[in-house]
PDB file of C-alpha atoms in Angstrom:
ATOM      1  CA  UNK A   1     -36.952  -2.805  -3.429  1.00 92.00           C
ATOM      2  CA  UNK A   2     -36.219  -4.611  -6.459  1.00 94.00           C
ATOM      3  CA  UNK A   3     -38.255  -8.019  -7.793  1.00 94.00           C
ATOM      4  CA  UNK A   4     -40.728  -7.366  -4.816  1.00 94.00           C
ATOM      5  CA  UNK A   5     -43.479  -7.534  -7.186  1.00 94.00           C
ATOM      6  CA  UNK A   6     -44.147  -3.907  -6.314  1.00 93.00           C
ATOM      7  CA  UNK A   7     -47.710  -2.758  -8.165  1.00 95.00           C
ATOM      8  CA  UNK A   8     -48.173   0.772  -6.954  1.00 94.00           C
ATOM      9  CA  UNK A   9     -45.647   4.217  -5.385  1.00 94.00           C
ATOM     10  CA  UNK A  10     -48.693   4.767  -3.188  1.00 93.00           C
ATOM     11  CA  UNK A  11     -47.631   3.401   0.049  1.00 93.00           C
ATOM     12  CA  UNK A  12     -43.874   4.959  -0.601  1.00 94.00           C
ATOM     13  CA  UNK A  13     -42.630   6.544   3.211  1.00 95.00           C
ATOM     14  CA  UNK A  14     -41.221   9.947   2.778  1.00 96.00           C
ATOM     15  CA  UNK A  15     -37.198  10.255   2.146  1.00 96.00           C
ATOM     16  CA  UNK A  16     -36.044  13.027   2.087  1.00 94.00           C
ATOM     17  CA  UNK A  17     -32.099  12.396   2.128  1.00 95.00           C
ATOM     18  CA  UNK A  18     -32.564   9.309  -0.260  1.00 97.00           C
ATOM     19  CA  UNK A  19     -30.057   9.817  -3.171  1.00 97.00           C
ATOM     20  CA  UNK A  20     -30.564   5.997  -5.171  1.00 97.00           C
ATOM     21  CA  UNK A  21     -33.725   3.975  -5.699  1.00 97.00           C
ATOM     22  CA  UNK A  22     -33.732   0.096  -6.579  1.00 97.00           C
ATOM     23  CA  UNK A  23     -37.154  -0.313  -7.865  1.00 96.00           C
ATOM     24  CA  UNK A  24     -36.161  -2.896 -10.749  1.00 96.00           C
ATOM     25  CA  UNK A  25     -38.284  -6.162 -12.169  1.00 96.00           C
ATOM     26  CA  UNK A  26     -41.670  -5.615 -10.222  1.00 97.00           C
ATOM     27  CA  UNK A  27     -44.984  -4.362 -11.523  1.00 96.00           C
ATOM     28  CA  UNK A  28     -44.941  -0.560 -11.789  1.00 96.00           C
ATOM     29  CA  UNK A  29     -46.798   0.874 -14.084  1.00 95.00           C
ATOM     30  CA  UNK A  30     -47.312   4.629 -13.338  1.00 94.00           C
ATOM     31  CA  UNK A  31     -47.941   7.045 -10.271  1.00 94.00           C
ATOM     32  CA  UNK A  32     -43.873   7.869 -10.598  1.00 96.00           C
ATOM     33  CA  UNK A  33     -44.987  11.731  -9.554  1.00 94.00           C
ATOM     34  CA  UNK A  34     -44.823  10.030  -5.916  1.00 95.00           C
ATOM     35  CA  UNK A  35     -41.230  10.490  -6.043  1.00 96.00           C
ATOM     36  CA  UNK A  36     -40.673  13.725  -6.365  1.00 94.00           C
ATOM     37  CA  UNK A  37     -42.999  14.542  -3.851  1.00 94.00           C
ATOM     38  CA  UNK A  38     -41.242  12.059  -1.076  1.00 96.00           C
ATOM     39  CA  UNK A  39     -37.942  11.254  -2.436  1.00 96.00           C
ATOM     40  CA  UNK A  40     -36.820  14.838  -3.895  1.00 95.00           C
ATOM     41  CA  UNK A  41     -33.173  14.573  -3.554  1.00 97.00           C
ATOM     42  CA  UNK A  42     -33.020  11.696  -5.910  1.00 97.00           C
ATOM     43  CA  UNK A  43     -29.874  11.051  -8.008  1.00 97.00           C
ATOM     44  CA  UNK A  44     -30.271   7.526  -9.435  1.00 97.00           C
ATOM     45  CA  UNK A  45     -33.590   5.669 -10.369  1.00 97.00           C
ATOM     46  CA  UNK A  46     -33.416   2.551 -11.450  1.00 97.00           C
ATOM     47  CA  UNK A  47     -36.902   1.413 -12.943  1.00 97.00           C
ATOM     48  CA  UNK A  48     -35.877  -1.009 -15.297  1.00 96.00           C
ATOM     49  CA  UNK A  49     -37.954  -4.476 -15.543  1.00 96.00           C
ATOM     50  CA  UNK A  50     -41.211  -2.914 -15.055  1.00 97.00           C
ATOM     51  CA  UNK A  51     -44.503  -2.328 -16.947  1.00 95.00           C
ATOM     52  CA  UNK A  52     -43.930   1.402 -18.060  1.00 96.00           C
ATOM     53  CA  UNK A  53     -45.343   1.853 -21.386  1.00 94.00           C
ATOM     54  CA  UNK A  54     -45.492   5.541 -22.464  1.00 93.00           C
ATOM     55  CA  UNK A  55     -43.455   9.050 -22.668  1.00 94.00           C
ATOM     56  CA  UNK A  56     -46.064  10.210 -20.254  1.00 94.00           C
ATOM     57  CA  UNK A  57     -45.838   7.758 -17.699  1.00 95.00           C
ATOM     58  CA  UNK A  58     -42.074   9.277 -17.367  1.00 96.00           C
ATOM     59  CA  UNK A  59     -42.867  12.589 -17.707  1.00 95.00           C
ATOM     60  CA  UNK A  60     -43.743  12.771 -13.953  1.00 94.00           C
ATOM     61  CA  UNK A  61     -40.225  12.621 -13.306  1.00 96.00           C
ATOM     62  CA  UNK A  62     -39.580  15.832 -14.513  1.00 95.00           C
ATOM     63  CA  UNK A  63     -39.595  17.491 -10.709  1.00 94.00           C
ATOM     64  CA  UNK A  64     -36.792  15.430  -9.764  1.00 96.00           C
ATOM     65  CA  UNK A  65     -34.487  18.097 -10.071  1.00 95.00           C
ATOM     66  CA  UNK A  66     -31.190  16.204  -9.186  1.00 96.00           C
ATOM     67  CA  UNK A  67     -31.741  13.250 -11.247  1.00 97.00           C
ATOM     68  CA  UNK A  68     -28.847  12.532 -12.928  1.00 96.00           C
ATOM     69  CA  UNK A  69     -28.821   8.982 -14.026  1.00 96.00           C
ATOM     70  CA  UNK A  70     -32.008   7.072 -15.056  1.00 97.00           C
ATOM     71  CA  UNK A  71     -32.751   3.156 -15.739  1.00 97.00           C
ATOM     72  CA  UNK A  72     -35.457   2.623 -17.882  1.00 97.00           C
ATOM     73  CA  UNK A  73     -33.472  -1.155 -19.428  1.00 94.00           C
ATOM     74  CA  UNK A  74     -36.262  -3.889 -20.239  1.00 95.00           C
ATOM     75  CA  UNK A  75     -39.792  -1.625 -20.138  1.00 96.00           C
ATOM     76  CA  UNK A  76     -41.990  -1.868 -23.041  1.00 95.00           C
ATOM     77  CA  UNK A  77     -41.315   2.345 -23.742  1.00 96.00           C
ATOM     78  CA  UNK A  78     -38.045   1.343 -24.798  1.00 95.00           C
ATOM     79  CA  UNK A  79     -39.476   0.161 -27.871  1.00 95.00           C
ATOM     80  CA  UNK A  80     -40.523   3.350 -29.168  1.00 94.00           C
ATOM     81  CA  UNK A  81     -38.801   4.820 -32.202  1.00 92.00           C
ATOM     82  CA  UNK A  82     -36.171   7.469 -30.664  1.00 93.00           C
ATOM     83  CA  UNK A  83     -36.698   6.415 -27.609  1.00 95.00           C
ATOM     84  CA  UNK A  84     -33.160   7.738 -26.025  1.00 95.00           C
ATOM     85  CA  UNK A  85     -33.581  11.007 -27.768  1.00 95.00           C
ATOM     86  CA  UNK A  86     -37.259  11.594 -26.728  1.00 96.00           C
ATOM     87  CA  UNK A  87     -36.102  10.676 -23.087  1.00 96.00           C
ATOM     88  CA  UNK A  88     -33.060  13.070 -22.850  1.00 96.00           C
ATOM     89  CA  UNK A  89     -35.442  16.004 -24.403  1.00 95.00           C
ATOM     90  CA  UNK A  90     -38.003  14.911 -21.734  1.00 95.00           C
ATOM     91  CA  UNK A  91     -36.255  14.767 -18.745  1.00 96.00           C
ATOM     92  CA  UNK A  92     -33.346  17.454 -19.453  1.00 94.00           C
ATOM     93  CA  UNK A  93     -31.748  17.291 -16.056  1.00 96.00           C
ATOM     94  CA  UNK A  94     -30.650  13.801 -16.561  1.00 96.00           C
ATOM     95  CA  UNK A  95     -27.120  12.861 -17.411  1.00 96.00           C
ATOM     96  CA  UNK A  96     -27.252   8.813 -18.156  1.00 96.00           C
ATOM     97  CA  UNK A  97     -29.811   6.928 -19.042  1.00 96.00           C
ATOM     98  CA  UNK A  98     -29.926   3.358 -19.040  1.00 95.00           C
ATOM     99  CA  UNK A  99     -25.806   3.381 -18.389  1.00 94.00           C
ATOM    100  CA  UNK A 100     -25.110   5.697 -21.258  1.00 95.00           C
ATOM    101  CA  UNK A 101     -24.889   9.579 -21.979  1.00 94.00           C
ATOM    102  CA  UNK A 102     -26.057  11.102 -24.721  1.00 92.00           C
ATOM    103  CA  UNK A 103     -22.675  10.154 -26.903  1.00 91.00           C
ATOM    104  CA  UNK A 104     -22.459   6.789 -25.550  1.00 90.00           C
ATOM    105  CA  UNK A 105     -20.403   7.144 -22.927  1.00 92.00           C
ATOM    106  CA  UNK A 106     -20.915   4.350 -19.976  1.00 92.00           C
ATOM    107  CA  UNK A 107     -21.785   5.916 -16.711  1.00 86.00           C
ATOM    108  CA  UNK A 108     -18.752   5.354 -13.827  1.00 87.00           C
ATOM    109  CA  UNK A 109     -19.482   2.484 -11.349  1.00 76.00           C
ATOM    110  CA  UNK A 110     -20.830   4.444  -8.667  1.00 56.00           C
ATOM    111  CA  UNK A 111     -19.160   1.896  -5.979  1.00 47.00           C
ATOM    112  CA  UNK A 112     -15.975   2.748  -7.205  1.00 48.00           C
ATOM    113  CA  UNK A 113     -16.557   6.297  -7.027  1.00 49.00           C
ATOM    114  CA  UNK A 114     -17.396   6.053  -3.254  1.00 49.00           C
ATOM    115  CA  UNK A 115     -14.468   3.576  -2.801  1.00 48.00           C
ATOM    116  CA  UNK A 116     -12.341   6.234  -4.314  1.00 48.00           C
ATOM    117  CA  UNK A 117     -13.523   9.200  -2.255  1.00 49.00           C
ATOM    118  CA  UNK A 118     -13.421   7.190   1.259  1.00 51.00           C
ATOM    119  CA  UNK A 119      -9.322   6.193  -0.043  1.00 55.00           C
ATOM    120  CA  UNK A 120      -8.736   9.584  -0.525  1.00 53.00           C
ATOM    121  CA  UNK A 121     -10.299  10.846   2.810  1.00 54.00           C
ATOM    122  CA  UNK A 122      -8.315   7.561   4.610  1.00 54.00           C
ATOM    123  CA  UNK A 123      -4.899   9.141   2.696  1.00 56.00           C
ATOM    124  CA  UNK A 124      -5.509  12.899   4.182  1.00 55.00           C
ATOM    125  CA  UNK A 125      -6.284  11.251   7.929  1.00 52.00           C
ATOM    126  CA  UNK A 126      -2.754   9.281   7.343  1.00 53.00           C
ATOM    127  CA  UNK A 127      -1.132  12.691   6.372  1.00 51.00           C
ATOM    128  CA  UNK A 128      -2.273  14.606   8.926  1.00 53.00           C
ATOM    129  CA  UNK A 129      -1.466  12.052  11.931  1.00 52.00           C
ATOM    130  CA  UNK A 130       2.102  11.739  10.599  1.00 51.00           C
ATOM    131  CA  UNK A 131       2.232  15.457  10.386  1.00 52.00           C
ATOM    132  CA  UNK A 132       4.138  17.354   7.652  1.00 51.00           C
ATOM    133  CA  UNK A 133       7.107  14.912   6.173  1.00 51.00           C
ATOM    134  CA  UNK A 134      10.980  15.665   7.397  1.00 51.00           C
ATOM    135  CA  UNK A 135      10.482  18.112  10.040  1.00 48.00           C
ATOM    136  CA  UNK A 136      10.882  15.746  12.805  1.00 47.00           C
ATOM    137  CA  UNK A 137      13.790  14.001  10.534  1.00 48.00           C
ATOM    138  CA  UNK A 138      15.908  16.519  10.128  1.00 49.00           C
ATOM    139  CA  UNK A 139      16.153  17.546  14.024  1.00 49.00           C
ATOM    140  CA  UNK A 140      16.829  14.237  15.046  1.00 50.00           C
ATOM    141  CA  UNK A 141      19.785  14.408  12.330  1.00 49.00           C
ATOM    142  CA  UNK A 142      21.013  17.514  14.249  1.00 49.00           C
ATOM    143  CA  UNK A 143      21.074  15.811  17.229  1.00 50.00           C
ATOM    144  CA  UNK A 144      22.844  12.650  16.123  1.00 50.00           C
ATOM    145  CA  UNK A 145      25.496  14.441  14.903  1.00 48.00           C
ATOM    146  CA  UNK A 146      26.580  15.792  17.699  1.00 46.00           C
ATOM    147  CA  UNK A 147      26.804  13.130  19.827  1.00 45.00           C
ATOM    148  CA  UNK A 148      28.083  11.316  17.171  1.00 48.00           C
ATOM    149  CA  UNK A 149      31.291  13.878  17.007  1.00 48.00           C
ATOM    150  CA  UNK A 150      32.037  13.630  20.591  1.00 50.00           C
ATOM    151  CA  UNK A 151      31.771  10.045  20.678  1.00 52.00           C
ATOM    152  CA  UNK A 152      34.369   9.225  17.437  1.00 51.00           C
ATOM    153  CA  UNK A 153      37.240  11.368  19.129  1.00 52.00           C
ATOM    154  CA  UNK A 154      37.247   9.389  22.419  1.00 52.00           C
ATOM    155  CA  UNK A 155      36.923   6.283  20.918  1.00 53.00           C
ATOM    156  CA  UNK A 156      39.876   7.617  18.278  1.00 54.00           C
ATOM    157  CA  UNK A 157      41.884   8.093  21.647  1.00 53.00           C
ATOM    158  CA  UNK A 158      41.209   4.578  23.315  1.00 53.00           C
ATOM    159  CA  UNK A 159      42.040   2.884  20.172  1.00 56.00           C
ATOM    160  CA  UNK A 160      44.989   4.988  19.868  1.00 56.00           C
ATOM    161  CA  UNK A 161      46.063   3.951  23.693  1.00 55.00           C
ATOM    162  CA  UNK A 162      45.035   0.236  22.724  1.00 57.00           C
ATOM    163  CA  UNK A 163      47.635  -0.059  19.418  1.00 58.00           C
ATOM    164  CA  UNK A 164      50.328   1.786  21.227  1.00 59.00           C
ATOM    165  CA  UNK A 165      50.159  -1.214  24.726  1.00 56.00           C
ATOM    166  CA  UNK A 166      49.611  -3.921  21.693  1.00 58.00           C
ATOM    167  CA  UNK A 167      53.021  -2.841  19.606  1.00 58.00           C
ATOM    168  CA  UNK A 168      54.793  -2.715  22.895  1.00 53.00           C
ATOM    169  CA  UNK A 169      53.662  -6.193  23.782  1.00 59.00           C
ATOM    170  CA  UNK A 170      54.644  -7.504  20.414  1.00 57.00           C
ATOM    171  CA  UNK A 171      58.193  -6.159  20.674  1.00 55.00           C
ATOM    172  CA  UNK A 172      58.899  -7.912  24.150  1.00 55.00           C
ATOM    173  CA  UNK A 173      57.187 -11.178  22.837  1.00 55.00           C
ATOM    174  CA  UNK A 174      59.207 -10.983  20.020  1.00 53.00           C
ATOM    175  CA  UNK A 175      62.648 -10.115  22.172  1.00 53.00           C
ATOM    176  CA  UNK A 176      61.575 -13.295  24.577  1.00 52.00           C
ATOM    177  CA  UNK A 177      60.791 -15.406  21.670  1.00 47.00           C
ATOM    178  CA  UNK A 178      64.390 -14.557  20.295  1.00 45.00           C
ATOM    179  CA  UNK A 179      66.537 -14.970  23.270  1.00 47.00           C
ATOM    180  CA  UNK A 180      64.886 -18.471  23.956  1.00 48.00           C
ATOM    181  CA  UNK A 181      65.398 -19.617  20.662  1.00 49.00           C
ATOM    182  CA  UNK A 182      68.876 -18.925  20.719  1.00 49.00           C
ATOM    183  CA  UNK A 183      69.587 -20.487  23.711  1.00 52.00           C
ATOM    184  CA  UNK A 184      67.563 -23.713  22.063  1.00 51.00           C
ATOM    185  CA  UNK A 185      70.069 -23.476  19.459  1.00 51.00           C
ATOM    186  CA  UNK A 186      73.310 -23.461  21.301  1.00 51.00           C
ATOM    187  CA  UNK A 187      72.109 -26.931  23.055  1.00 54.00           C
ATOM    188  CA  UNK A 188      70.641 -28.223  20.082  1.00 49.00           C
ATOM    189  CA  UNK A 189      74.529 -27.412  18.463  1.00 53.00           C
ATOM    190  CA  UNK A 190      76.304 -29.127  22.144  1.00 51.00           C
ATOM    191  CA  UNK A 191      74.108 -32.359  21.644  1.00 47.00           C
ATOM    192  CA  UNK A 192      75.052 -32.485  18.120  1.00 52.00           C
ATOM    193  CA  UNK A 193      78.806 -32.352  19.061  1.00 49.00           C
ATOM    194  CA  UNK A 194      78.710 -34.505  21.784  1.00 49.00           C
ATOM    195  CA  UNK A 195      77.349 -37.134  19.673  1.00 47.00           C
ATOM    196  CA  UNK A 196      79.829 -36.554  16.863  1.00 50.00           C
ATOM    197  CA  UNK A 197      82.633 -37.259  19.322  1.00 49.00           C
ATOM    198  CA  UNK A 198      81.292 -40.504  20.628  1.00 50.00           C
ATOM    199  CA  UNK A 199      80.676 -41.723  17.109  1.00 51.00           C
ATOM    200  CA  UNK A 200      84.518 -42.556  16.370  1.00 49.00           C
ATOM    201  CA  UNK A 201      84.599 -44.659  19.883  1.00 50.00           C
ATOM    202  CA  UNK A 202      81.623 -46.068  19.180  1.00 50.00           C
ATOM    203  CA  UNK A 203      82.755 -47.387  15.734  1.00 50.00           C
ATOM    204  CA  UNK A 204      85.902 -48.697  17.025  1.00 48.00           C
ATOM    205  CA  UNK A 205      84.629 -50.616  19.747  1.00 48.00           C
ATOM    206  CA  UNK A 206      82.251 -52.557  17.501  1.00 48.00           C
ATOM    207  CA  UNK A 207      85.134 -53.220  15.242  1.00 49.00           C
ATOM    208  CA  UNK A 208      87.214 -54.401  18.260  1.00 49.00           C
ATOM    209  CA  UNK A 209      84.230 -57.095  18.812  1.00 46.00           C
TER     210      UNK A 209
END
């Protein structure tokens, strides 16, 4: 309910379960006991932007009991001289007020704290569908292995059966290959004579001519 131009708490619908409160930049300017009567489990107030003057005005605030952070950035009370310190005395139960602990420290983002609990709760539903990690692995490991034994010595006697046909062929390619080339040979050498012997006659008769 922020820059509603809100004037008045009076009209405010009881909330029992309500944790944070956006009631920055309208026109509040007191009846803040409202909220701990209707919004008791309230973490987080943000007031800031509105008309609140006085240490009183806030003291209603006292009976939220689980306040933790309160916004208070841009009000006219901020102006008072130890204002942070009055406020922290005031309103003991509080942890940050307007961003900032007592030593300065900035408050977390509280989106990334609920981004970071709902990625933690997503991790631990991933972990428990995939069950604890290796069990599964290691059986199926077992059970590769096996097969995997019986497999390798049949295939080591096919191969075995495959090279010993293969050398055999070889050697009677290579006993064929040898016997025709020899036989090549011899009438490669008869050609060779015949035509030495006709070379003399052939000579002479072209001398004759």
């Amino acid at each position: 309910m922020a820059n509603v131009e809100l004037t008045s708490l009076a009209k405010l619908p009881t909330l029992s379960k309500l944790r944070k409160l956006e009631l920055s930049d309208n026109i509040i300017s007191g009846g803040l006991e409202v909220l701990a009567e209707r919004c008791p489990n309230l973490t987080y107030l943000n007031l800031s932007g509105n008309k609140i003057k006085d240490l009183g005005t806030v003291e209603a605030l006292q009976n939220l009991k689980n306040l933790k952070s309160l916004d208070l950035f841009n009000c006219e009370i901020t102006n008072l001289e130890d204002y942070r310190d009055s406020i922290f005395e005031l309103l003991q139960q509080i942890t940050y007020l307007d961003g900032f602990d007592q030593e300065d420290n900035e408050a977390p983002d509280s989106e990334d704290d609920d981004d970071e609990e709902g990625d933690e709760d997503d991790d631990d539903e991933e972990e428990d569908e995939a069950g604890p990690p290796g069990e599964y692995e290691e059986e199926d490991d077992e059970d590769d292995g096996g097969s995997d034994l019986g497999e390798g010595e049949e295939e080591e006697e096919v191969g075995l059966s495959y090279l010993m046909k293969e050398e055999i062929q070889d050697e009677d390619d290579d006993d064929d290959y040898v016997e025709e080339g020899g036989d090549e040979e011899e009438e490669a050498e008869g050609v060779r004579g015949e035509k030495r012997k006709r070379d003399p006659e052939d000579e002479g008769e072209e001398e004759d001519d």
